[in-house]
Short mmCIF file of C-alpha atoms and ligand atoms in Angstrom, two decimals:
data_model
loop_
_atom_site.label_atom_id
_atom_site.label_comp_id
_atom_site.label_asym_id
_atom_site.label_seq_id
_atom_site.Cartn_x
_atom_site.Cartn_y
_atom_site.Cartn_z
CA MET O 986 20.72 -2.69 31.52
CA LYS O 987 19.06 -4.67 28.75
CA PRO O 988 15.23 -4.74 28.95
CA ARG O 989 13.67 -8.13 29.81
CA PRO O 990 12.46 -10.14 26.84
CA GLU O 991 8.78 -9.60 26.11
CA ARG O 992 6.58 -12.61 25.36
CA CYS O 993 3.61 -12.29 23.06
CA ASP O 994 1.42 -14.58 20.98
CA VAL O 995 1.88 -12.67 17.74
CA ALA O 996 4.52 -10.11 16.74
CA VAL O 997 3.45 -7.96 13.81
CA VAL O 998 6.40 -6.10 12.30
CA GLY O 999 5.46 -3.03 10.25
CA ALA O 1000 2.42 -0.85 11.03
CA GLY O 1001 1.26 0.00 7.51
CA THR O 1002 -2.25 -0.94 6.41
CA SER O 1003 -1.49 -4.69 6.42
CA GLY O 1004 0.18 -4.55 9.84
CA VAL O 1005 -2.54 -2.50 11.52
CA VAL O 1006 -5.27 -4.86 10.30
CA ALA O 1007 -3.16 -7.93 11.20
CA ALA O 1008 -2.67 -6.62 14.75
CA LEU O 1009 -6.37 -5.81 15.14
CA ALA O 1010 -7.47 -9.17 13.76
CA ALA O 1011 -5.12 -11.14 16.04
CA ALA O 1012 -6.02 -9.07 19.12
CA ARG O 1013 -9.74 -9.43 18.45
CA ARG O 1014 -9.24 -13.19 18.49
CA GLY O 1015 -7.72 -12.94 21.97
CA ALA O 1016 -3.99 -12.91 21.14
CA ARG O 1017 -1.42 -10.77 22.96
CA VAL O 1018 0.08 -8.73 20.14
CA ALA O 1019 3.28 -6.70 19.78
CA LEU O 1020 3.02 -4.24 16.87
CA VAL O 1021 6.46 -2.97 15.87
CA GLU O 1022 7.03 0.07 13.66
CA ALA O 1023 10.31 1.58 12.49
CA THR O 1024 8.99 5.13 12.18
CA GLY O 1025 7.05 7.30 14.62
CA ARG O 1026 3.79 6.98 12.68
CA ILE O 1027 1.25 4.29 11.90
CA GLY O 1028 -0.30 3.74 8.48
CA GLY O 1029 2.86 3.19 6.40
CA MET O 1030 2.89 4.28 2.82
CA ALA O 1031 -0.74 5.39 2.78
CA ILE O 1032 -0.41 8.35 5.19
CA HIS O 1033 1.73 10.74 3.21
CA GLY O 1034 -0.96 12.40 1.14
CA LEU O 1035 -0.98 10.80 -2.29
CA HIS O 1036 -3.72 8.30 -1.42
CA ARG O 1037 -7.38 9.25 -1.71
CA PHE O 1038 -9.02 5.87 -2.42
CA VAL O 1039 -8.82 2.38 -0.96
CA CYS O 1040 -8.54 0.04 -3.94
CA GLY O 1041 -9.15 -3.69 -4.08
CA LEU O 1042 -12.29 -4.09 -1.98
CA PHE O 1043 -14.79 -5.14 -4.68
CA CYS O 1044 -14.91 -6.97 -8.00
CA ALA O 1045 -14.84 -4.86 -11.17
CA GLY O 1046 -17.94 -4.06 -13.19
CA GLY O 1047 -21.61 -3.92 -12.31
CA ASP O 1048 -23.97 -1.03 -11.64
CA ARG O 1049 -23.23 -1.25 -7.95
CA PRO O 1050 -20.30 -2.69 -6.01
CA GLY O 1051 -20.83 -6.40 -5.42
CA ASP O 1052 -20.01 -8.23 -2.19
CA PHE O 1053 -17.16 -6.97 -0.04
CA LEU O 1054 -14.32 -9.37 -0.86
CA HIS O 1055 -12.56 -9.54 2.50
CA GLY O 1056 -12.94 -10.40 6.19
CA ASP O 1057 -14.60 -8.68 9.17
CA THR O 1058 -11.59 -6.73 10.42
CA THR O 1059 -10.86 -5.28 6.99
CA LEU O 1060 -14.53 -4.38 6.65
CA ASP O 1061 -14.54 -2.72 10.06
CA PHE O 1062 -11.38 -0.74 9.28
CA CYS O 1063 -12.85 0.48 5.98
CA ARG O 1064 -16.17 1.34 7.60
CA HIS O 1065 -14.38 3.40 10.23
CA LEU O 1066 -12.19 5.09 7.63
CA ALA O 1067 -15.06 5.96 5.29
CA GLY O 1068 -17.50 6.83 8.07
CA GLY O 1069 -20.07 4.33 6.80
CA ASP O 1070 -20.75 1.22 4.79
CA PRO O 1071 -17.97 0.80 2.17
CA ALA O 1072 -20.41 -0.50 -0.46
CA ALA O 1073 -22.66 2.54 -0.02
CA ASN O 1074 -19.68 4.92 -0.19
CA ALA O 1075 -17.80 3.30 -3.08
CA VAL O 1076 -17.45 5.19 -6.35
CA ARG O 1077 -16.92 3.75 -9.82
CA ARG O 1078 -13.92 4.85 -11.92
CA GLY O 1079 -13.87 3.15 -15.28
CA ARG O 1080 -14.48 -0.54 -14.52
CA VAL O 1081 -13.35 -0.55 -10.87
CA TRP O 1082 -14.90 0.44 -7.54
CA LEU O 1083 -12.95 2.61 -5.10
CA LEU O 1084 -13.58 3.69 -1.52
CA PRO O 1085 -12.83 7.42 -1.07
CA PHE O 1086 -11.30 8.56 2.20
CA ALA O 1087 -10.15 11.91 3.55
CA GLY O 1088 -6.40 11.40 3.12
CA GLY O 1089 -3.34 10.36 5.09
CA GLN O 1090 -4.14 12.12 8.34
CA ALA O 1091 -7.60 10.53 8.43
CA LEU O 1092 -6.11 7.09 7.86
CA GLU O 1093 -3.56 7.56 10.63
CA THR O 1094 -6.28 8.75 13.03
CA CYS O 1095 -8.55 5.84 12.11
CA ALA O 1096 -5.75 3.30 12.69
CA GLY O 1097 -4.81 4.96 16.00
CA GLU O 1098 -8.39 4.93 17.27
CA LEU O 1099 -8.99 1.29 16.43
CA LEU O 1100 -5.65 0.16 17.90
CA SER O 1101 -6.23 2.09 21.13
CA ARG O 1102 -9.46 0.12 21.73
CA GLU O 1103 -7.55 -3.16 21.98
CA SER O 1104 -5.91 -3.51 25.39
CA ASN O 1105 -3.88 -6.55 24.28
CA ILE O 1106 -1.86 -4.71 21.61
CA ARG O 1107 1.51 -3.22 22.61
CA LEU O 1108 2.73 -0.67 20.10
CA HIS O 1109 6.48 -0.15 19.69
CA LEU O 1110 7.07 2.97 17.61
CA ARG O 1111 10.47 4.22 16.32
CA ASP O 1112 11.91 0.81 17.02
CA PRO O 1113 12.69 -1.23 13.90
CA ALA O 1114 13.24 -4.97 14.03
CA VAL O 1115 16.97 -5.44 13.44
CA ARG O 1116 17.63 -9.11 14.18
CA ALA O 1117 15.69 -12.36 14.12
CA ALA O 1118 16.95 -15.54 15.79
CA ARG O 1119 15.80 -19.04 14.88
CA ALA O 1120 15.88 -22.33 16.69
CA GLY O 1121 15.57 -24.95 13.97
CA ASP O 1122 12.38 -24.33 12.04
CA ARG O 1123 11.01 -21.79 14.49
CA LEU O 1124 11.49 -18.07 14.87
CA GLU O 1125 12.40 -17.62 18.53
CA GLU O 1126 13.32 -13.97 18.94
CA ILE O 1127 12.99 -10.61 17.24
CA GLU O 1128 15.34 -7.93 18.47
CA LEU O 1129 14.39 -4.28 18.09
CA ALA O 1130 16.82 -1.38 17.66
CA SER O 1131 16.20 -0.33 21.28
CA GLY O 1132 17.55 -3.69 22.45
CA LEU O 1133 14.12 -5.04 23.40
CA VAL O 1134 13.77 -8.72 22.52
CA LEU O 1135 10.36 -10.11 21.59
CA LYS O 1136 9.65 -13.81 22.05
CA PRO O 1137 6.59 -14.43 19.88
CA GLY O 1138 4.58 -17.60 19.34
CA ALA O 1139 4.25 -16.47 15.71
CA ALA O 1140 5.29 -13.45 13.67
CA ILE O 1141 3.85 -11.59 10.70
CA ASP O 1142 6.10 -9.61 8.40
CA CYS O 1143 4.17 -6.52 7.29
CA THR O 1144 7.22 -4.40 6.42
CA GLY O 1145 6.22 -4.01 2.75
CA THR O 1146 9.75 -5.19 1.88
CA ALA O 1147 9.82 -8.67 3.50
CA ASP O 1148 12.50 -7.29 5.81
CA LEU O 1149 11.68 -9.57 8.74
CA CYS O 1150 11.65 -12.64 6.49
CA ARG O 1151 15.09 -11.63 5.24
CA LEU O 1152 16.37 -11.18 8.82
CA ALA O 1153 15.02 -14.65 9.63
CA GLY O 1154 16.83 -16.30 6.71
CA GLY O 1155 14.03 -16.19 4.13
CA ALA O 1156 14.95 -15.42 0.53
CA VAL O 1157 13.78 -12.12 -0.94
CA GLU O 1158 13.83 -11.50 -4.69
CA ARG O 1159 14.53 -8.05 -6.11
CA PRO O 1160 12.45 -7.15 -9.19
CA VAL O 1161 14.40 -6.97 -12.47
CA ALA O 1162 12.49 -3.94 -13.75
CA PRO O 1163 10.74 -2.42 -10.71
CA ALA O 1164 7.54 -0.47 -11.17
CA MET O 1165 7.92 3.31 -11.27
CA ALA O 1166 7.71 4.99 -7.87
CA GLY O 1167 5.32 7.80 -6.94
CA TYR O 1168 6.21 11.33 -5.92
CA GLY O 1169 4.28 14.57 -5.73
CA PHE O 1170 3.42 17.85 -4.11
CA GLU O 1171 0.32 19.49 -2.72
CA VAL O 1172 -0.85 22.79 -4.16
CA ARG O 1173 -3.27 25.32 -2.72
CA GLY O 1174 -4.77 28.50 -4.11
CA ILE O 1175 -5.94 27.04 -7.43
CA GLN O 1176 -8.44 29.23 -9.23
CA ALA O 1177 -10.89 26.71 -10.60
CA PRO O 1178 -12.89 29.17 -12.75
CA LYS O 1179 -9.69 29.92 -14.69
CA ALA O 1180 -9.06 26.22 -15.33
CA ASP O 1181 -9.25 24.80 -18.83
CA PRO O 1182 -12.92 23.84 -19.50
CA MET O 1183 -11.90 20.19 -19.93
CA GLY O 1184 -10.85 20.17 -16.25
CA LEU O 1185 -7.43 20.00 -14.64
CA SER O 1186 -7.41 16.19 -14.47
CA ILE O 1187 -7.21 16.18 -18.27
CA ALA O 1188 -5.52 19.55 -18.86
CA VAL O 1189 -2.50 18.93 -16.58
CA PRO O 1190 -1.26 15.70 -18.21
CA LEU O 1191 -1.99 17.10 -21.66
CA ARG O 1192 0.03 20.23 -21.05
CA LEU O 1193 2.95 18.29 -19.62
CA ARG O 1194 2.85 15.80 -22.49
CA ARG O 1195 3.26 18.68 -24.92
CA GLU O 1196 6.33 19.86 -22.99
CA VAL O 1197 7.77 16.34 -23.13
CA GLU O 1198 7.12 16.11 -26.87
CA ALA O 1199 8.89 19.43 -27.33
CA GLY O 1200 11.88 18.01 -25.45
CA ARG O 1201 11.60 20.47 -22.56
CA LEU O 1202 10.74 17.89 -19.90
CA ALA O 1203 12.01 14.37 -19.19
CA ALA O 1204 9.92 11.63 -20.85
CA HIS O 1205 8.47 10.12 -17.64
CA LEU O 1206 6.89 13.46 -16.72
CA ALA O 1207 4.31 12.85 -19.43
CA PHE O 1208 2.68 10.48 -16.90
CA THR O 1209 2.11 13.22 -14.32
CA THR O 1210 -1.49 13.58 -13.09
CA TRP O 1211 -3.63 16.01 -11.10
CA GLU O 1212 -5.74 14.79 -8.18
CA PRO O 1213 -8.18 17.36 -6.72
CA GLY O 1214 -8.01 17.70 -2.92
CA HIS O 1215 -10.80 17.81 -0.35
CA GLU O 1216 -10.39 21.56 0.28
CA PRO O 1217 -11.59 23.84 -2.51
CA GLY O 1218 -8.65 25.12 -4.57
CA SER O 1219 -6.31 22.34 -3.44
CA GLY O 1220 -4.93 19.17 -4.96
CA TRP O 1221 -1.90 16.98 -5.61
CA VAL O 1222 0.37 16.92 -8.60
CA LYS O 1223 1.46 13.27 -8.84
CA LEU O 1224 4.61 12.20 -10.65
CA ALA O 1225 5.67 8.72 -11.72
CA VAL O 1226 9.42 8.34 -11.21
CA PRO O 1227 11.68 5.62 -12.65
CA VAL O 1228 13.65 3.94 -9.87
CA GLN O 1229 16.97 5.02 -11.36
CA SER O 1230 15.84 8.67 -11.12
CA LEU O 1231 14.60 8.71 -7.52
CA ALA O 1232 17.33 11.12 -6.45
CA ARG O 1233 16.07 13.63 -9.03
CA ALA O 1234 12.40 13.44 -8.01
CA ARG O 1235 12.40 16.86 -6.34
CA ASP O 1236 14.06 18.48 -9.40
CA ASP O 1237 11.42 16.82 -11.59
CA ALA O 1238 8.67 18.21 -9.37
CA GLU O 1239 10.11 21.71 -9.64
CA ALA O 1240 10.36 21.43 -13.41
CA VAL O 1241 6.70 20.39 -13.58
CA TRP O 1242 5.68 23.26 -11.33
CA ALA O 1243 7.58 25.77 -13.48
CA VAL O 1244 5.36 24.70 -16.39
CA LEU O 1245 2.09 24.61 -14.44
CA LYS O 1246 2.69 28.05 -12.93
CA ASN O 1247 2.11 29.51 -16.41
CA ASP O 1248 -1.42 28.14 -16.44
CA PRO O 1249 -4.00 30.74 -15.28
CA ALA O 1250 -5.56 28.23 -12.86
CA PHE O 1251 -2.20 27.71 -11.09
CA GLY O 1252 -0.86 31.30 -11.39
CA ARG O 1253 -1.67 32.19 -7.79
CA GLY O 1254 -1.16 28.68 -6.51
CA GLU O 1255 1.45 27.74 -3.97
CA ILE O 1256 3.16 24.47 -3.17
CA VAL O 1257 2.35 23.73 0.46
CA ARG O 1258 4.28 20.50 0.76
CA TYR O 1259 6.31 17.93 -1.07
CA LEU O 1260 6.21 14.24 -0.24
CA PRO O 1261 9.16 13.61 2.11
CA ALA O 1262 10.55 11.05 -0.36
CA PRO O 1263 9.39 9.07 -3.40
CA LEU O 1264 7.19 6.07 -2.53
CA SER O 1265 8.41 2.80 -4.03
CA ARG O 1266 5.74 0.58 -5.51
CA GLU O 1267 7.99 -2.44 -5.69
CA THR O 1268 11.17 -3.15 -3.72
CA GLY O 1269 11.27 -6.92 -3.23
CA HIS O 1270 9.13 -10.02 -2.94
CA LEU O 1271 9.36 -12.88 -0.53
CA VAL O 1272 10.31 -16.18 -2.15
CA GLY O 1273 7.54 -18.31 -0.73
CA ASN O 1274 6.25 -21.84 -1.18
CA TYR O 1275 4.30 -20.61 -4.18
CA VAL O 1276 4.95 -17.57 -6.40
CA LEU O 1277 1.67 -15.99 -7.46
CA THR O 1278 1.77 -15.06 -11.15
CA GLY O 1279 0.13 -12.38 -13.26
CA GLU O 1280 -1.61 -15.20 -15.13
CA ASP O 1281 -3.15 -16.50 -11.86
CA VAL O 1282 -4.54 -13.02 -11.25
CA ARG O 1283 -5.84 -12.34 -14.75
CA THR O 1284 -7.51 -15.74 -15.10
CA ALA O 1285 -9.14 -15.48 -11.64
CA ARG O 1286 -7.51 -18.71 -10.52
CA LYS O 1287 -8.83 -20.46 -7.41
CA PHE O 1288 -6.59 -22.49 -5.09
CA PRO O 1289 -7.46 -25.20 -2.55
CA ASP O 1290 -5.39 -23.32 0.06
CA GLY O 1291 -6.81 -19.89 -0.80
CA ILE O 1292 -6.79 -17.59 2.26
CA ALA O 1293 -7.62 -14.19 0.73
CA ARG O 1294 -9.27 -12.85 -2.42
CA ASN O 1295 -8.32 -10.16 -4.89
CA ALA O 1296 -9.98 -8.60 -7.91
CA TRP O 1297 -7.85 -5.51 -8.51
CA PRO O 1298 -6.46 -5.36 -12.08
CA LEU O 1299 -2.78 -5.69 -12.89
CA GLU O 1300 -1.80 -2.04 -12.48
CA GLN O 1301 1.59 -1.88 -14.16
CA TRP O 1302 3.69 1.27 -14.00
CA THR O 1303 6.37 1.23 -16.69
CA GLU O 1304 8.61 3.89 -18.17
CA ASP O 1305 7.38 3.13 -21.69
CA ALA O 1306 3.66 3.36 -21.11
CA GLY O 1307 2.98 5.00 -17.74
CA VAL O 1308 0.19 3.06 -16.07
CA VAL O 1309 -1.55 0.19 -17.88
CA PHE O 1310 -4.46 -1.77 -16.38
CA ARG O 1311 -5.21 -5.41 -17.28
CA TYR O 1312 -8.49 -6.56 -15.79
CA LEU O 1313 -9.93 -9.77 -14.42
CA PRO O 1314 -13.30 -10.62 -15.95
CA ASP O 1315 -16.07 -8.49 -14.40
CA GLY O 1316 -17.46 -9.98 -11.19
CA GLU O 1317 -14.46 -12.33 -10.78
CA TRP O 1318 -11.68 -12.63 -8.24
CA HIS O 1319 -8.69 -14.90 -7.67
CA ASP O 1320 -7.49 -16.58 -4.50
CA VAL O 1321 -4.18 -15.88 -2.81
CA PRO O 1322 -2.87 -19.26 -1.65
CA ARG O 1323 -1.56 -19.62 1.87
CA ARG O 1324 1.80 -20.74 0.40
CA CYS O 1325 2.45 -17.17 -0.86
CA LEU O 1326 2.68 -16.02 2.76
CA GLN O 1327 5.04 -18.80 3.86
CA PRO O 1328 8.79 -18.24 3.33
CA LYS O 1329 10.28 -21.14 1.40
CA THR O 1330 13.48 -21.05 3.43
CA GLY O 1331 12.25 -19.25 6.54
CA PRO O 1332 10.92 -20.45 9.90
CA GLU O 1333 7.49 -22.06 9.90
CA ASN O 1334 5.90 -19.75 12.49
CA LEU O 1335 6.60 -16.68 10.31
CA LEU O 1336 4.22 -15.37 7.64
CA CYS O 1337 4.51 -12.46 5.25
CA ALA O 1338 1.53 -10.20 4.54
CA GLY O 1339 1.00 -7.03 2.54
CA ALA O 1340 2.76 -5.76 -0.53
CA ALA O 1341 5.79 -8.08 -0.39
CA ILE O 1342 4.17 -11.54 -0.40
CA SER O 1343 5.53 -14.13 -2.79
CA ALA O 1344 4.45 -12.94 -6.24
CA ASP O 1345 6.00 -12.13 -9.59
CA SER O 1346 6.11 -8.48 -10.67
CA ALA O 1347 2.88 -8.75 -12.67
CA ALA O 1348 0.89 -10.24 -9.77
CA ALA O 1349 2.47 -7.78 -7.32
CA ALA O 1350 1.13 -4.98 -9.53
CA SER O 1351 -2.33 -6.14 -8.50
CA ILE O 1352 -2.13 -7.37 -4.90
CA ARG O 1353 -0.22 -4.36 -3.51
CA VAL O 1354 -3.24 -2.04 -3.21
CA MET O 1355 -4.40 -1.18 0.30
CA GLY O 1356 -7.60 -3.23 0.37
CA VAL O 1357 -5.76 -6.42 -0.54
CA CYS O 1358 -2.85 -5.66 1.83
CA MET O 1359 -5.35 -5.34 4.69
CA ALA O 1360 -7.02 -8.61 3.69
CA LEU O 1361 -3.63 -10.35 3.63
CA GLY O 1362 -2.84 -8.96 7.10
CA GLU O 1363 -6.16 -10.28 8.39
CA ALA O 1364 -5.61 -13.70 6.80
CA ALA O 1365 -2.09 -13.93 8.25
CA ALA O 1366 -3.44 -13.07 11.72
CA ARG O 1367 -5.99 -15.87 11.46
CA LEU O 1368 -3.33 -18.35 10.36
CA SER O 1369 -0.79 -17.23 12.97
CA LEU O 1370 -3.11 -18.32 15.79
CA ASP O 1371 -2.90 -21.92 14.57
CA PHE O 1372 0.84 -22.23 15.25
CA PRO O 1373 1.47 -24.43 18.30
C1 FAD P 1254 2.74 6.14 -5.23
C2 FAD P 1254 1.77 5.12 -4.71
C3 FAD P 1254 0.41 5.37 -4.76
C4 FAD P 1254 -0.48 4.42 -4.30
N1 FAD P 1254 -1.81 4.69 -4.35
C5 FAD P 1254 -2.69 3.82 -3.82
C6 FAD P 1254 -4.07 4.14 -3.77
O1 FAD P 1254 -4.49 5.22 -4.17
N2 FAD P 1254 -4.93 3.21 -3.24
C7 FAD P 1254 -4.49 2.00 -2.75
O2 FAD P 1254 -5.32 1.22 -2.31
N3 FAD P 1254 -3.18 1.68 -2.79
C8 FAD P 1254 -2.27 2.56 -3.28
N4 FAD P 1254 -0.93 2.27 -3.28
C9 FAD P 1254 -0.46 0.97 -2.72
C10 FAD P 1254 -0.44 0.96 -1.21
O3 FAD P 1254 -0.26 2.22 -0.64
C11 FAD P 1254 0.67 0.11 -0.62
O4 FAD P 1254 1.11 -0.90 -1.44
C12 FAD P 1254 0.17 -0.50 0.68
O5 FAD P 1254 -0.27 0.55 1.52
C13 FAD P 1254 1.28 -1.30 1.32
O6 FAD P 1254 0.89 -1.63 2.62
P1 FAD P 1254 1.85 -2.53 3.51
O7 FAD P 1254 1.22 -2.59 4.86
O8 FAD P 1254 2.14 -3.80 2.81
O9 FAD P 1254 3.25 -1.75 3.55
P2 FAD P 1254 3.66 -0.21 3.99
O10 FAD P 1254 2.49 0.66 3.89
O11 FAD P 1254 4.85 0.02 3.18
O12 FAD P 1254 4.01 -0.42 5.52
C14 FAD P 1254 5.19 -1.05 5.94
C15 FAD P 1254 5.56 -0.48 7.31
O13 FAD P 1254 6.62 -1.28 7.84
C16 FAD P 1254 7.56 -0.43 8.45
N5 FAD P 1254 8.83 -1.17 8.49
C17 FAD P 1254 9.66 -1.47 7.45
N6 FAD P 1254 10.72 -2.18 7.89
C18 FAD P 1254 10.55 -2.33 9.23
C19 FAD P 1254 11.31 -2.97 10.25
N7 FAD P 1254 12.47 -3.62 10.00
N8 FAD P 1254 10.85 -2.92 11.54
C20 FAD P 1254 9.68 -2.28 11.82
N9 FAD P 1254 8.94 -1.66 10.88
C21 FAD P 1254 9.36 -1.69 9.60
C22 FAD P 1254 7.57 0.80 7.57
O14 FAD P 1254 8.08 1.92 8.27
C23 FAD P 1254 6.08 0.94 7.23
O15 FAD P 1254 5.39 1.74 8.17
C24 FAD P 1254 -0.01 3.19 -3.75
C25 FAD P 1254 1.37 2.95 -3.68
C26 FAD P 1254 2.25 3.91 -4.16
C27 FAD P 1254 3.71 3.64 -4.06
#
């Protein structure tokens, strides 16, 4: 027998960082929320182990982080994640401020704890949205793989791929030259005293670059980095993988490890896990009522319908250059206009939040960091409560 349709005020589809904050923000404003997630875990892309810092919470520059750029729910999430005031915990790397956190498991636990405090959120795990039905300009129903039908007053697409917008008839644009994806593996048993005096964060890329120059490794492996872990003697080797080579990511990782194993610091090291799959930085963007551009970001443009702020640089991952950062002026931010969350051809009670909002590839290279995705989720929750 088919389950009875479930009514809610707001359906949030996708429980990554944007979806979790969207659900919390809507619930804290009194809405009945359905939070739908395709997998069995909450936290999305950020829980797999590569992430150590929340980016996009503060403007660049200064001796100390300036004002927190986003709303109360994002601030509360970050405070819970960092175990204290984000501004007091932030660290400076180059020109930007980052909030360190204890890794994927900690993020998943933090999200789970905060969600469990809200009695008006119903969480549907392992149950992807597979169909969306419209009546004129309104989204009427979202059907999940289990057969459950949600009847929401408003919906927020936090799938990271604009999947719900696509199901509801919204246009989604595929990038012409998508950013390189991320892949990696965790290593334990590193002998730090045997490491090159310049430190592994410099020695690892340098060593691999030499192998690339000698033609013994594929060119993109020159962009591999080392990120120390929280446990002594542990860390992540992080690869940047061109989208056309995703199927070879594991072979690439093994080739990198074969080189690193010859280094005295890694000689007794062991790989304890590989990422389950490469993580795509860029899959598709909603075509919204406005397409945010790289120029809007870089020139810190303000909009009359601005609903969220961002100051993260354009962080572009290309096969030619690896990662290149292009900054906003120090102390500056740009607005994200409400129109970037509204599908141009989709129903009017549906908004997109997170990494797949309406933006060109250059702007997407900036707004996709976790801090901004959370802020977009929070903004979408606020807006969704205004739908009649
Ligand atoms: C390699 C790499 C490293 C990064 N490093 C950092 C970093 O250090 N710091 C930082 O701030 N940012 C980092 N980012 C960016 C950041 O992790 C992501 O862009 C951000 O977390 C995206 O959040 P999101 O909520 O938009 O989407 P996701 O985290 O992708 O969440 C989307 C969720 O929706 C679910 N979903 C998809 N389709 C459906 C459906 N039909 N029904 C139900 N559920 C669905 C997915 O299972 C997923 O859980 C990194 C990104 C990559 C790729």
